[in-house]
Amino acid sequence: MSTASHLKYLAAYPAHILSQVERLIADNRLADHLRQRYPDAHDVRTDKALYGYVQDMKDEYLRNAEPVSKVAYDSKIGIVQQALGLHTAISRVQGGRLKAKHEIRIGTVFRDAPPAFLRMIAVHELAHLKEKDHDKAFYKLCCWMEPDYHQFEFDVRLYLTQLDLGGERLWA
């Protein structure tokens, strides 16, 4: 398989960035590059701890947003589905009104990942409480909650590329 086909997570980036990534891959240094930037994994291992982590972030940045009823790691969310996390709103009739329960699920591949990766995914899914589409307002909200959002997203894409190349899970 050609190197270019393994850059599917980075397809939207400019050619000069892709050539740097291709050089890291060719020199077999992508894993070392990621480990150097992010030496340690986070310690948010359980669904209960993940709920508390996301809830604390929501309380800090999105106090007036609708509540999140569930936050969990989900083994069914995988790289194959092109999703790292999911935000869902389950609507139910309660009395004469329609109520929505918001749930956030994060792929289990991020159970063993650096704190920055988990934060980026959590920020992304929390932003969907206010902004449904991936538009300018959505990314502005993401950057307000995490100023390094775009760098972390790029590095997550590098990690997904590392896994796609058959590389090891670096922080497991």
PDB file of C-alpha atoms in Angstrom:
ATOM      1  CA  MET A   1       0.000   0.000   0.000  1.00  0.00           C
ATOM      2  CA  SER A   2       1.385   3.429  -0.844  1.00  0.00           C
ATOM      3  CA  THR A   3       2.197   5.995   1.804  1.00  0.00           C
ATOM      4  CA  ALA A   4      -0.291   8.465   0.294  1.00  0.00           C
ATOM      5  CA  SER A   5      -3.184   6.081   0.930  1.00  0.00           C
ATOM      6  CA  HIS A   6      -2.244   6.067   4.619  1.00  0.00           C
ATOM      7  CA  LEU A   7      -2.636   9.837   4.823  1.00  0.00           C
ATOM      8  CA  LYS A   8      -6.431   9.725   4.629  1.00  0.00           C
ATOM      9  CA  TYR A   9      -6.732  11.382   8.058  1.00  0.00           C
ATOM     10  CA  LEU A  10      -4.569  14.247   6.813  1.00  0.00           C
ATOM     11  CA  ALA A  11      -6.006  14.673   3.307  1.00  0.00           C
ATOM     12  CA  ALA A  12      -7.220  18.236   3.911  1.00  0.00           C
ATOM     13  CA  TYR A  13      -3.789  19.531   4.929  1.00  0.00           C
ATOM     14  CA  PRO A  14      -1.466  21.375   2.521  1.00  0.00           C
ATOM     15  CA  ALA A  15       1.212  19.542   0.520  1.00  0.00           C
ATOM     16  CA  HIS A  16       4.146  20.906   2.552  1.00  0.00           C
ATOM     17  CA  ILE A  17       2.641  19.443   5.751  1.00  0.00           C
ATOM     18  CA  LEU A  18       1.955  16.100   4.052  1.00  0.00           C
ATOM     19  CA  SER A  19       5.538  15.903   2.800  1.00  0.00           C
ATOM     20  CA  GLN A  20       6.813  16.396   6.364  1.00  0.00           C
ATOM     21  CA  VAL A  21       4.544  13.605   7.575  1.00  0.00           C
ATOM     22  CA  GLU A  22       5.648  11.355   4.706  1.00  0.00           C
ATOM     23  CA  ARG A  23       9.263  12.009   5.694  1.00  0.00           C
ATOM     24  CA  LEU A  24       8.522  11.010   9.311  1.00  0.00           C
ATOM     25  CA  ILE A  25       6.874   7.817   8.058  1.00  0.00           C
ATOM     26  CA  ALA A  26       9.681   7.003   5.601  1.00  0.00           C
ATOM     27  CA  ASP A  27      12.286   7.502   8.334  1.00  0.00           C
ATOM     28  CA  ASN A  28      10.179   5.375  10.717  1.00  0.00           C
ATOM     29  CA  ARG A  29      10.045   8.274  13.201  1.00  0.00           C
ATOM     30  CA  LEU A  30       6.312   9.000  13.466  1.00  0.00           C
ATOM     31  CA  ALA A  31       5.867   7.053  16.717  1.00  0.00           C
ATOM     32  CA  ASP A  32       8.966   8.675  18.257  1.00  0.00           C
ATOM     33  CA  HIS A  33       7.738  12.110  17.192  1.00  0.00           C
ATOM     34  CA  LEU A  34       4.378  11.536  18.928  1.00  0.00           C
ATOM     35  CA  ARG A  35       5.965  10.057  22.071  1.00  0.00           C
ATOM     36  CA  GLN A  36       8.329  13.011  22.306  1.00  0.00           C
ATOM     37  CA  ARG A  37       5.473  15.534  22.049  1.00  0.00           C
ATOM     38  CA  TYR A  38       3.204  13.553  24.381  1.00  0.00           C
ATOM     39  CA  PRO A  39       5.236  11.375  26.753  1.00  0.00           C
ATOM     40  CA  ASP A  40       2.441  10.340  29.119  1.00  0.00           C
ATOM     41  CA  ALA A  41      -1.094   8.991  28.994  1.00  0.00           C
ATOM     42  CA  HIS A  42      -3.954  10.558  30.942  1.00  0.00           C
ATOM     43  CA  ASP A  43      -5.401   8.832  34.014  1.00  0.00           C
ATOM     44  CA  VAL A  44      -9.117   9.073  33.113  1.00  0.00           C
ATOM     45  CA  ARG A  45      -9.706   5.330  32.757  1.00  0.00           C
ATOM     46  CA  THR A  46     -13.279   4.629  33.869  1.00  0.00           C
ATOM     47  CA  ASP A  47     -16.607   5.856  32.534  1.00  0.00           C
ATOM     48  CA  LYS A  48     -17.285   7.484  35.910  1.00  0.00           C
ATOM     49  CA  ALA A  49     -13.991   9.390  35.784  1.00  0.00           C
ATOM     50  CA  LEU A  50     -14.679  10.345  32.162  1.00  0.00           C
ATOM     51  CA  TYR A  51     -18.124  11.689  33.094  1.00  0.00           C
ATOM     52  CA  GLY A  52     -16.551  13.815  35.851  1.00  0.00           C
ATOM     53  CA  TYR A  53     -13.833  15.043  33.499  1.00  0.00           C
ATOM     54  CA  VAL A  54     -16.307  16.116  30.798  1.00  0.00           C
ATOM     55  CA  GLN A  55     -18.761  17.543  33.344  1.00  0.00           C
ATOM     56  CA  ASP A  56     -16.028  19.715  34.905  1.00  0.00           C
ATOM     57  CA  MET A  57     -15.172  21.050  31.448  1.00  0.00           C
ATOM     58  CA  LYS A  58     -18.850  21.695  30.683  1.00  0.00           C
ATOM     59  CA  ASP A  59     -19.309  23.513  34.007  1.00  0.00           C
ATOM     60  CA  GLU A  60     -16.313  25.724  33.261  1.00  0.00           C
ATOM     61  CA  TYR A  61     -17.114  26.642  29.654  1.00  0.00           C
ATOM     62  CA  LEU A  62     -20.756  25.811  28.914  1.00  0.00           C
ATOM     63  CA  ARG A  63     -22.670  26.406  32.133  1.00  0.00           C
ATOM     64  CA  ASN A  64     -25.863  27.373  30.338  1.00  0.00           C
ATOM     65  CA  ALA A  65     -25.828  24.465  27.887  1.00  0.00           C
ATOM     66  CA  GLU A  66     -28.219  21.589  28.297  1.00  0.00           C
ATOM     67  CA  PRO A  67     -27.066  18.900  30.742  1.00  0.00           C
ATOM     68  CA  VAL A  68     -25.179  15.808  29.644  1.00  0.00           C
ATOM     69  CA  SER A  69     -26.780  12.684  31.085  1.00  0.00           C
ATOM     70  CA  LYS A  70     -24.128  10.146  30.112  1.00  0.00           C
ATOM     71  CA  VAL A  71     -20.470  10.126  29.127  1.00  0.00           C
ATOM     72  CA  ALA A  72     -18.721   6.852  28.383  1.00  0.00           C
ATOM     73  CA  TYR A  73     -15.985   5.150  26.458  1.00  0.00           C
ATOM     74  CA  ASP A  74     -17.467   3.133  23.614  1.00  0.00           C
ATOM     75  CA  SER A  75     -15.673   0.221  21.974  1.00  0.00           C
ATOM     76  CA  LYS A  76     -18.100   0.358  19.029  1.00  0.00           C
ATOM     77  CA  ILE A  77     -16.748   3.741  17.977  1.00  0.00           C
ATOM     78  CA  GLY A  78     -13.771   3.014  15.830  1.00  0.00           C
ATOM     79  CA  ILE A  79     -11.500   4.424  13.270  1.00  0.00           C
ATOM     80  CA  VAL A  80     -13.446   2.527  10.593  1.00  0.00           C
ATOM     81  CA  GLN A  81     -16.558   4.636  11.274  1.00  0.00           C
ATOM     82  CA  GLN A  82     -14.570   7.855  10.801  1.00  0.00           C
ATOM     83  CA  ALA A  83     -15.607   8.937  14.297  1.00  0.00           C
ATOM     84  CA  LEU A  84     -13.553   9.537  17.405  1.00  0.00           C
ATOM     85  CA  GLY A  85     -16.493  10.412  19.578  1.00  0.00           C
ATOM     86  CA  LEU A  86     -20.226  10.883  19.296  1.00  0.00           C
ATOM     87  CA  HIS A  87     -22.699  13.341  20.701  1.00  0.00           C
ATOM     88  CA  THR A  88     -26.263  12.117  20.621  1.00  0.00           C
ATOM     89  CA  ALA A  89     -29.514  13.649  21.768  1.00  0.00           C
ATOM     90  CA  ILE A  90     -32.217  11.150  22.621  1.00  0.00           C
ATOM     91  CA  SER A  91     -35.647  12.782  22.565  1.00  0.00           C
ATOM     92  CA  ARG A  92     -38.398  11.588  24.870  1.00  0.00           C
ATOM     93  CA  VAL A  93     -41.875  12.844  25.630  1.00  0.00           C
ATOM     94  CA  GLN A  94     -42.155  13.885  29.256  1.00  0.00           C
ATOM     95  CA  GLY A  95     -45.578  15.153  30.201  1.00  0.00           C
ATOM     96  CA  GLY A  96     -46.623  17.501  27.429  1.00  0.00           C
ATOM     97  CA  ARG A  97     -43.068  18.401  26.446  1.00  0.00           C
ATOM     98  CA  LEU A  98     -40.288  16.875  24.428  1.00  0.00           C
ATOM     99  CA  LYS A  99     -37.086  16.434  26.458  1.00  0.00           C
ATOM    100  CA  ALA A 100     -33.660  15.636  25.035  1.00  0.00           C
ATOM    101  CA  LYS A 101     -31.063  13.609  26.916  1.00  0.00           C
ATOM    102  CA  HIS A 102     -27.558  14.342  25.682  1.00  0.00           C
ATOM    103  CA  GLU A 103     -24.941  11.585  25.649  1.00  0.00           C
ATOM    104  CA  ILE A 104     -21.274  11.756  24.756  1.00  0.00           C
ATOM    105  CA  ARG A 105     -19.348   8.645  23.773  1.00  0.00           C
ATOM    106  CA  ILE A 106     -15.611   8.567  23.175  1.00  0.00           C
ATOM    107  CA  GLY A 107     -13.779   5.804  21.325  1.00  0.00           C
ATOM    108  CA  THR A 108     -11.900   3.409  23.605  1.00  0.00           C
ATOM    109  CA  VAL A 109      -8.722   4.022  21.599  1.00  0.00           C
ATOM    110  CA  PHE A 110      -8.536   7.265  23.629  1.00  0.00           C
ATOM    111  CA  ARG A 111      -8.679   5.491  27.001  1.00  0.00           C
ATOM    112  CA  ASP A 112      -4.914   5.112  26.633  1.00  0.00           C
ATOM    113  CA  ALA A 113      -3.930   8.427  25.083  1.00  0.00           C
ATOM    114  CA  PRO A 114      -2.266  11.683  26.118  1.00  0.00           C
ATOM    115  CA  PRO A 115      -4.319  14.215  28.089  1.00  0.00           C
ATOM    116  CA  ALA A 116      -4.312  16.594  25.105  1.00  0.00           C
ATOM    117  CA  PHE A 117      -6.000  14.008  22.863  1.00  0.00           C
ATOM    118  CA  LEU A 118      -8.757  13.294  25.379  1.00  0.00           C
ATOM    119  CA  ARG A 119      -9.273  17.011  25.921  1.00  0.00           C
ATOM    120  CA  MET A 120      -9.564  17.662  22.177  1.00  0.00           C
ATOM    121  CA  ILE A 121     -12.196  14.934  21.764  1.00  0.00           C
ATOM    122  CA  ALA A 122     -14.137  16.107  24.836  1.00  0.00           C
ATOM    123  CA  VAL A 123     -14.052  19.753  23.679  1.00  0.00           C
ATOM    124  CA  HIS A 124     -15.244  18.706  20.222  1.00  0.00           C
ATOM    125  CA  GLU A 125     -18.203  16.734  21.567  1.00  0.00           C
ATOM    126  CA  LEU A 126     -19.118  19.405  24.129  1.00  0.00           C
ATOM    127  CA  ALA A 127     -19.124  22.051  21.395  1.00  0.00           C
ATOM    128  CA  HIS A 128     -21.933  20.086  19.744  1.00  0.00           C
ATOM    129  CA  LEU A 129     -24.171  21.018  22.700  1.00  0.00           C
ATOM    130  CA  LYS A 130     -24.195  24.576  21.330  1.00  0.00           C
ATOM    131  CA  GLU A 131     -23.265  24.169  17.650  1.00  0.00           C
ATOM    132  CA  LYS A 132     -24.589  21.221  15.664  1.00  0.00           C
ATOM    133  CA  ASP A 133     -22.606  21.731  12.439  1.00  0.00           C
ATOM    134  CA  HIS A 134     -18.863  21.789  11.889  1.00  0.00           C
ATOM    135  CA  ASP A 135     -18.853  25.423  10.835  1.00  0.00           C
ATOM    136  CA  LYS A 136     -16.929  28.563  11.754  1.00  0.00           C
ATOM    137  CA  ALA A 137     -18.923  29.083  14.981  1.00  0.00           C
ATOM    138  CA  PHE A 138     -18.298  25.470  16.014  1.00  0.00           C
ATOM    139  CA  TYR A 139     -14.518  25.732  15.620  1.00  0.00           C
ATOM    140  CA  LYS A 140     -14.475  29.149  17.280  1.00  0.00           C
ATOM    141  CA  LEU A 141     -16.176  27.573  20.308  1.00  0.00           C
ATOM    142  CA  CYS A 142     -13.677  24.668  20.270  1.00  0.00           C
ATOM    143  CA  CYS A 143     -10.756  27.119  20.219  1.00  0.00           C
ATOM    144  CA  TRP A 144     -12.288  29.146  23.029  1.00  0.00           C
ATOM    145  CA  MET A 145     -12.462  26.030  25.229  1.00  0.00           C
ATOM    146  CA  GLU A 146      -9.020  24.798  24.078  1.00  0.00           C
ATOM    147  CA  PRO A 147      -6.723  27.358  22.418  1.00  0.00           C
ATOM    148  CA  ASP A 148      -4.491  24.558  21.028  1.00  0.00           C
ATOM    149  CA  TYR A 149      -7.478  22.662  19.608  1.00  0.00           C
ATOM    150  CA  HIS A 150      -6.246  22.621  16.003  1.00  0.00           C
ATOM    151  CA  GLN A 151      -2.743  21.425  16.964  1.00  0.00           C
ATOM    152  CA  PHE A 152      -4.203  18.642  19.117  1.00  0.00           C
ATOM    153  CA  GLU A 153      -6.572  17.646  16.310  1.00  0.00           C
ATOM    154  CA  PHE A 154      -3.647  17.451  13.888  1.00  0.00           C
ATOM    155  CA  ASP A 155      -1.656  15.323  16.333  1.00  0.00           C
ATOM    156  CA  VAL A 156      -4.645  13.006  16.853  1.00  0.00           C
ATOM    157  CA  ARG A 157      -4.734  12.600  13.077  1.00  0.00           C
ATOM    158  CA  LEU A 158      -1.016  11.757  13.147  1.00  0.00           C
ATOM    159  CA  TYR A 159      -1.724   9.119  15.786  1.00  0.00           C
ATOM    160  CA  LEU A 160      -4.563   7.637  13.731  1.00  0.00           C
ATOM    161  CA  THR A 161      -2.151   7.513  10.791  1.00  0.00           C
ATOM    162  CA  GLN A 162       0.364   5.696  13.008  1.00  0.00           C
ATOM    163  CA  LEU A 163      -2.302   3.116  13.908  1.00  0.00           C
ATOM    164  CA  ASP A 164      -3.425   2.838  10.283  1.00  0.00           C
ATOM    165  CA  LEU A 165       0.129   1.980   9.285  1.00  0.00           C
ATOM    166  CA  GLY A 166      -0.044  -0.996  11.632  1.00  0.00           C
ATOM    167  CA  GLY A 167       1.909   0.757  14.367  1.00  0.00           C
ATOM    168  CA  GLU A 168       1.503   0.024  18.028  1.00  0.00           C
ATOM    169  CA  ARG A 169      -0.784   1.879  20.386  1.00  0.00           C
ATOM    170  CA  LEU A 170       1.782   4.201  21.879  1.00  0.00           C
ATOM    171  CA  TRP A 171       0.421   4.783  25.373  1.00  0.00           C
ATOM    172  CA  ALA A 172      -1.274   1.444  26.111  1.00  0.00           C
TER     173      ALA A 172
END
